[in-house]
Amino acid sequence: MSVSPPQAQQESRVKVPAGTTAGDAVQQAGLPSKGPEAVVVVRDDEGQLRDLAWVPETETEVAAVAADTEEGRSVIRHSTAHVLAQAVQQLFPEAKLGVGPPVKDGFYYDFDVDRPFTPEDLQALEKRMKQLVKSGQKFRRREYGSLDDARAELASEPYKLELVDLKSGSDEVDTSEVMEVGDGELTVYDNIDRHGETVWGDLCRGPHVPHTRFLPAFKLTRVAAAYWRGDQSNRQLQRIYGTAWESKEALDAHLEWLAEAERRDHRRIGAELDLFSFPEEVGSGLPVFHPKGGIIRRELEDYSRRRHEQAGYQFVNSPHITKSALFETSGHLGWYADGMFPPMHLDEERDENGELRKPGQDYYLKPMNCPFHNLIYRSRGRSYRELPLRLFEFGSVYRYEKSGVVHGLTRVRGMTQDDAHIYCSPDQLQDELKSLLGFVLDLLRDYGLEDFYLELSTRNEEKYSGTDEQWQRATDSLREAAESSGLELVPDPGGAAFYGPKISVQAKDALGRSWQMSTIQVDYDLPERFDLEYTAADGSKRRPIKIHRALFGSIERFFGVLTEHYAGAFPAWLSPVQAVGIPIADEHLPHLERVFDTLRSRGLRVELDSGDDRMQKKIRNHTTQKVPFMVLAGGKDVEADAVSFRFRDGSQLNEVPVEQAAAALTHWVQRRENASPSAENFGAELA
RNA sequence: GCCGCCUUAGCUCAGUCGGUCAGAGCGACGCACUCGUAAUGCGUAGGUCAGGGGUUCGACUCCCCUAGGCGGCUCCA
């Protein structure tokens, strides 16, 4: 399936004379006022979105914002959120309003209600919303005369009052991003019915569509709890999520996209293709990989291993548990004890009176590999000639993720990191970062991910270790490496780990969703903590800089992402079964056996389906199992010493000479072709 | 961790009001069928209704606890 967002419209510029509404000017200019291209708001020359009812004081040129643009959709979604809130307060008069912003693909609105909403409530609310939209309401902006006016009007809305107070209270809190109050004057949007009566209103900075007829397609999707203002110590409100679009067609396309995402869910595919499971007996977030998943995992790892060897990495191993002192030295216990499994207290001895004879000690499951690698570095004196020293480990780590966050393979409690630590001298840092980033992107591409952007996570002022100067240098080096890649770089202030800033590589999958993949972190802190040194050319002792980097991040997670990216139809080189042989009738089996012996001897993972299902049934079975190559043979094939191919997409290539078929298959797998084979592309291989 | 929902055969799911409701399809197994590109037919076996406690004459059904899952929130070295 391919979902391509509608092309961004060429924006129309419109001159709005002083004293005229933007809407009138837009209409004068002959721009659409209905349908998916209807103009819903305008953007002024300061980049601010304005209602169509907005009247500039002097003649101003504005850009018309159409419904089918991202900005236009946000306005539609926000206005739909208002209609939702109106419906909620009609059906649940005791409901107090939280906030209701547009979000990616939709909107939400938070409410404080006596009891949580049920799915039936959602249906009733959606029905009421449709009535409200159909009844035809205007959205009208109104300025509060003063803060006190606002407080008086909002006396029964405690959360809105809090927002007003926040805004007026001090400069400590930046409210410019808060939809309700913004950073300008305080305004309310009234919903006016067709008789001109004000039937509802909400504190809001706007802008809004002028009229509910600009809200042609929406759907309430789910309810959930959410902490007021995102703070765990605050009361939980009931959040209703919805989606809204400029047309029925756009809404349907979005719902189809959601359905496709559900079909691709790695948890579903993992069960369907017998790849992995989460036995209840083992524990939450602790996957086991079945033979077919094991093959994919091994292929992923083996290729990575090969590439790392070629790139000068050395492989190390470290145990899964350690005495607590190691994580005290590294600082992990100080920062992350909550996220670690609790210690095992071992070796304690008491005498017959119960008095402590030997204190014993705490062992922890490791949540990170890096402290171990520091010990390997420190195990003997290091020379500048050894740098950069690149240590790599597929290291299993365990993190006590909170029960509510564990999710399939993407958030687990036990995982294997492809973890590398590079120790280098200051003058090597820049080159090393640059080549590292190139290496990482290159390898991700080999697994079939093509579309990337980078994120630069900088210091969390509440949670860091090391000096300002170290952080500055580390951050600058990373930024320079990131910028030289030519990829888009998105800032992530405060997103760094305590020991250093990081670049993360975000990859988009086939559905356009972004996943955090590789991370690269520069660390001056841990070399200090572990007192790591090398001897420089002049005989002096120097401190190396450490680079942390994971490419898959966690193999489990990467596995999950690839599963969804390929919808389970893995490239042939990763497929657990690369080709299945299907005889037309039993008498054709010996011929296929010969062919499959050849394929097997060339290192392909192949199976011959000699079961007594009908041939059509076998094709169906192996199609649902997403086997890339089905190799059939009937009378005509036997006669011509040939086989016939059927591919995942249903296309076929008949009577291909055996030798040619085997060579093409082998070559396809060996060169790690990521495309799904079809008559077209595999036919080209044969030619 | 918090809020809500969910858990019936290996899988996907029916099961009304507390009272012949232990059911289907797929899968597995057996028999027959030997077939040219997505489901051959017939038969057999499989369940302490997630686990524990309670209410009741009687619990898959109602209540409580625990485990696991789902959707969010918070968190994510």
PDB file of N, CA and C in Angstrom, chain A residues 297 301 304-305 315-321 365-370 372-373 391-399 412-421 549-556:
ATOM      1  N   ARG A 297      16.914 -13.019  13.082  1.00  0.00           N
ATOM      2  CA  ARG A 297      17.811 -12.359  14.025  1.00  0.00           C
ATOM      3  C   ARG A 297      19.254 -12.667  13.709  1.00  0.00           C
ATOM      4  N   GLU A 301      22.173 -10.048  12.666  1.00  0.00           N
ATOM      5  CA  GLU A 301      23.390  -9.912  13.453  1.00  0.00           C
ATOM      6  C   GLU A 301      24.632 -10.272  12.642  1.00  0.00           C
ATOM      7  N   SER A 304      25.699  -7.575  10.345  1.00  0.00           N
ATOM      8  CA  SER A 304      26.257  -6.480  11.139  1.00  0.00           C
ATOM      9  C   SER A 304      27.667  -6.824  11.629  1.00  0.00           C
ATOM     10  N   ARG A 305      27.824  -8.051  12.112  1.00  0.00           N
ATOM     11  CA  ARG A 305      29.138  -8.491  12.598  1.00  0.00           C
ATOM     12  C   ARG A 305      30.196  -8.346  11.524  1.00  0.00           C
ATOM     13  N   PHE A 315      35.556  -7.522  18.868  1.00  0.00           N
ATOM     14  CA  PHE A 315      34.402  -8.048  19.582  1.00  0.00           C
ATOM     15  C   PHE A 315      34.747  -8.455  20.999  1.00  0.00           C
ATOM     16  N   VAL A 316      33.898  -8.048  21.932  1.00  0.00           N
ATOM     17  CA  VAL A 316      34.121  -8.367  23.332  1.00  0.00           C
ATOM     18  C   VAL A 316      32.844  -8.968  23.915  1.00  0.00           C
ATOM     19  N   ASN A 317      32.957  -9.492  25.104  1.00  0.00           N
ATOM     20  CA  ASN A 317      31.784 -10.016  25.800  1.00  0.00           C
ATOM     21  C   ASN A 317      31.858  -9.655  27.268  1.00  0.00           C
ATOM     22  N   SER A 318      30.703  -9.468  27.851  1.00  0.00           N
ATOM     23  CA  SER A 318      30.676  -9.179  29.280  1.00  0.00           C
ATOM     24  C   SER A 318      29.457  -9.851  29.899  1.00  0.00           C
ATOM     25  N   PRO A 319      29.542 -10.136  31.214  1.00  0.00           N
ATOM     26  CA  PRO A 319      28.460 -10.883  31.863  1.00  0.00           C
ATOM     27  C   PRO A 319      27.197 -10.056  32.060  1.00  0.00           C
ATOM     28  N   HIS A 320      26.122 -10.761  32.411  1.00  0.00           N
ATOM     29  CA  HIS A 320      24.832 -10.106  32.566  1.00  0.00           C
ATOM     30  C   HIS A 320      24.644  -9.465  33.929  1.00  0.00           C
ATOM     31  N   ILE A 321      25.468  -9.872  34.895  1.00  0.00           N
ATOM     32  CA  ILE A 321      25.322  -9.278  36.225  1.00  0.00           C
ATOM     33  C   ILE A 321      26.674  -8.806  36.732  1.00  0.00           C
ATOM     34  N   LEU A 365      21.542  -6.922  37.684  1.00  0.00           N
ATOM     35  CA  LEU A 365      21.467  -7.218  36.256  1.00  0.00           C
ATOM     36  C   LEU A 365      21.905  -5.959  35.533  1.00  0.00           C
ATOM     37  N   LYS A 366      22.686  -6.115  34.468  1.00  0.00           N
ATOM     38  CA  LYS A 366      23.213  -4.892  33.850  1.00  0.00           C
ATOM     39  C   LYS A 366      22.175  -4.208  32.961  1.00  0.00           C
ATOM     40  N   PRO A 367      22.049  -2.904  33.122  1.00  0.00           N
ATOM     41  CA  PRO A 367      21.167  -2.145  32.251  1.00  0.00           C
ATOM     42  C   PRO A 367      21.937  -1.524  31.090  1.00  0.00           C
ATOM     43  N   MET A 368      23.242  -1.631  31.103  1.00  0.00           N
ATOM     44  CA  MET A 368      24.111  -0.996  30.106  1.00  0.00           C
ATOM     45  C   MET A 368      25.397  -1.791  30.015  1.00  0.00           C
ATOM     46  N   ASN A 369      25.995  -1.760  28.844  1.00  0.00           N
ATOM     47  CA  ASN A 369      27.250  -2.480  28.654  1.00  0.00           C
ATOM     48  C   ASN A 369      28.486  -1.620  28.883  1.00  0.00           C
ATOM     49  N   CYS A 370      28.313  -0.311  28.794  1.00  0.00           N
ATOM     50  CA  CYS A 370      29.512   0.528  28.689  1.00  0.00           C
ATOM     51  C   CYS A 370      30.464   0.424  29.874  1.00  0.00           C
ATOM     52  N   PHE A 372      31.396  -2.084  31.522  1.00  0.00           N
ATOM     53  CA  PHE A 372      32.231  -3.273  31.322  1.00  0.00           C
ATOM     54  C   PHE A 372      33.327  -2.985  30.302  1.00  0.00           C
ATOM     55  N   HIS A 373      32.959  -2.280  29.273  1.00  0.00           N
ATOM     56  CA  HIS A 373      33.939  -1.992  28.227  1.00  0.00           C
ATOM     57  C   HIS A 373      35.032  -1.071  28.764  1.00  0.00           C
ATOM     58  N   LEU A 391      35.390  -1.133  20.526  1.00  0.00           N
ATOM     59  CA  LEU A 391      34.923  -2.372  21.149  1.00  0.00           C
ATOM     60  C   LEU A 391      33.440  -2.550  20.855  1.00  0.00           C
ATOM     61  N   PHE A 392      33.093  -3.771  20.463  1.00  0.00           N
ATOM     62  CA  PHE A 392      31.707  -4.052  20.065  1.00  0.00           C
ATOM     63  C   PHE A 392      31.207  -5.272  20.804  1.00  0.00           C
ATOM     64  N   GLU A 393      29.959  -5.195  21.211  1.00  0.00           N
ATOM     65  CA  GLU A 393      29.348  -6.357  21.868  1.00  0.00           C
ATOM     66  C   GLU A 393      27.861  -6.415  21.555  1.00  0.00           C
ATOM     67  N   PHE A 394      27.377  -7.624  21.235  1.00  0.00           N
ATOM     68  CA  PHE A 394      25.936  -7.845  21.295  1.00  0.00           C
ATOM     69  C   PHE A 394      25.650  -8.135  22.758  1.00  0.00           C
ATOM     70  N   GLY A 395      25.289  -7.122  23.494  1.00  0.00           N
ATOM     71  CA  GLY A 395      25.183  -7.261  24.938  1.00  0.00           C
ATOM     72  C   GLY A 395      23.743  -7.233  25.401  1.00  0.00           C
ATOM     73  N   SER A 396      23.352  -8.265  26.153  1.00  0.00           N
ATOM     74  CA  SER A 396      21.978  -8.302  26.660  1.00  0.00           C
ATOM     75  C   SER A 396      21.874  -7.465  27.922  1.00  0.00           C
ATOM     76  N   VAL A 397      20.915  -6.580  27.934  1.00  0.00           N
ATOM     77  CA  VAL A 397      20.728  -5.736  29.108  1.00  0.00           C
ATOM     78  C   VAL A 397      19.293  -5.865  29.596  1.00  0.00           C
ATOM     79  N   TYR A 398      19.099  -5.530  30.858  1.00  0.00           N
ATOM     80  CA  TYR A 398      17.791  -5.678  31.487  1.00  0.00           C
ATOM     81  C   TYR A 398      17.409  -4.373  32.156  1.00  0.00           C
ATOM     82  N   ARG A 399      16.239  -3.906  31.850  1.00  0.00           N
ATOM     83  CA  ARG A 399      15.777  -2.665  32.457  1.00  0.00           C
ATOM     84  C   ARG A 399      14.385  -2.896  33.006  1.00  0.00           C
ATOM     85  N   VAL A 412      10.898  -3.299  25.830  1.00  0.00           N
ATOM     86  CA  VAL A 412      10.977  -4.571  26.534  1.00  0.00           C
ATOM     87  C   VAL A 412      11.786  -4.422  27.813  1.00  0.00           C
ATOM     88  N   ARG A 413      11.808  -5.479  28.587  1.00  0.00           N
ATOM     89  CA  ARG A 413      12.595  -5.457  29.826  1.00  0.00           C
ATOM     90  C   ARG A 413      13.919  -6.187  29.665  1.00  0.00           C
ATOM     91  N   GLY A 414      14.015  -6.991  28.624  1.00  0.00           N
ATOM     92  CA  GLY A 414      15.272  -7.670  28.350  1.00  0.00           C
ATOM     93  C   GLY A 414      15.576  -7.526  26.886  1.00  0.00           C
ATOM     94  N   MET A 415      16.741  -7.007  26.541  1.00  0.00           N
ATOM     95  CA  MET A 415      17.028  -6.797  25.130  1.00  0.00           C
ATOM     96  C   MET A 415      18.521  -6.921  24.881  1.00  0.00           C
ATOM     97  N   THR A 416      18.842  -7.056  23.601  1.00  0.00           N
ATOM     98  CA  THR A 416      20.237  -7.157  23.222  1.00  0.00           C
ATOM     99  C   THR A 416      20.624  -5.929  22.421  1.00  0.00           C
ATOM    100  N   GLN A 417      21.575  -5.209  22.948  1.00  0.00           N
ATOM    101  CA  GLN A 417      22.048  -4.027  22.229  1.00  0.00           C
ATOM    102  C   GLN A 417      23.220  -4.411  21.345  1.00  0.00           C
ATOM    103  N   ASP A 418      23.295  -3.788  20.182  1.00  0.00           N
ATOM    104  CA  ASP A 418      24.512  -3.903  19.384  1.00  0.00           C
ATOM    105  C   ASP A 418      25.337  -2.673  19.760  1.00  0.00           C
ATOM    106  N   ASP A 419      26.085  -2.866  20.807  1.00  0.00           N
ATOM    107  CA  ASP A 419      26.654  -1.737  21.542  1.00  0.00           C
ATOM    108  C   ASP A 419      28.130  -1.610  21.228  1.00  0.00           C
ATOM    109  N   ALA A 420      28.535  -0.445  20.777  1.00  0.00           N
ATOM    110  CA  ALA A 420      29.970  -0.247  20.542  1.00  0.00           C
ATOM    111  C   ALA A 420      30.437   0.971  21.311  1.00  0.00           C
ATOM    112  N   HIS A 421      31.651   0.890  21.790  1.00  0.00           N
ATOM    113  CA  HIS A 421      32.266   2.028  22.466  1.00  0.00           C
ATOM    114  C   HIS A 421      33.605   2.288  21.818  1.00  0.00           C
ATOM    115  N   ARG A 549      27.785   4.090  20.890  1.00  0.00           N
ATOM    116  CA  ARG A 549      26.937   4.033  19.709  1.00  0.00           C
ATOM    117  C   ARG A 549      26.270   2.691  19.572  1.00  0.00           C
ATOM    118  N   ALA A 550      25.001   2.741  19.301  1.00  0.00           N
ATOM    119  CA  ALA A 550      24.236   1.532  19.036  1.00  0.00           C
ATOM    120  C   ALA A 550      23.626   1.746  17.673  1.00  0.00           C
ATOM    121  N   LEU A 551      23.611   0.704  16.866  1.00  0.00           N
ATOM    122  CA  LEU A 551      23.139   0.888  15.508  1.00  0.00           C
ATOM    123  C   LEU A 551      21.693   0.466  15.381  1.00  0.00           C
ATOM    124  N   PHE A 552      21.409  -0.765  15.793  1.00  0.00           N
ATOM    125  CA  PHE A 552      20.024  -1.201  15.857  1.00  0.00           C
ATOM    126  C   PHE A 552      19.335  -0.537  17.058  1.00  0.00           C
ATOM    127  N   GLY A 553      20.132  -0.121  18.006  1.00  0.00           N
ATOM    128  CA  GLY A 553      19.568   0.278  19.291  1.00  0.00           C
ATOM    129  C   GLY A 553      19.428  -0.994  20.097  1.00  0.00           C
ATOM    130  N   SER A 554      18.275  -1.629  19.958  1.00  0.00           N
ATOM    131  CA  SER A 554      18.162  -2.986  20.473  1.00  0.00           C
ATOM    132  C   SER A 554      17.755  -3.861  19.298  1.00  0.00           C
ATOM    133  N   ILE A 555      18.291  -5.065  19.290  1.00  0.00           N
ATOM    134  CA  ILE A 555      17.988  -5.953  18.174  1.00  0.00           C
ATOM    135  C   ILE A 555      16.500  -6.271  18.157  1.00  0.00           C
ATOM    136  N   GLU A 556      15.926  -6.439  19.342  1.00  0.00           N
ATOM    137  CA  GLU A 556      14.500  -6.750  19.424  1.00  0.00           C
ATOM    138  C   GLU A 556      13.676  -5.644  18.769  1.00  0.00           C
TER     139      GLU A 556
END
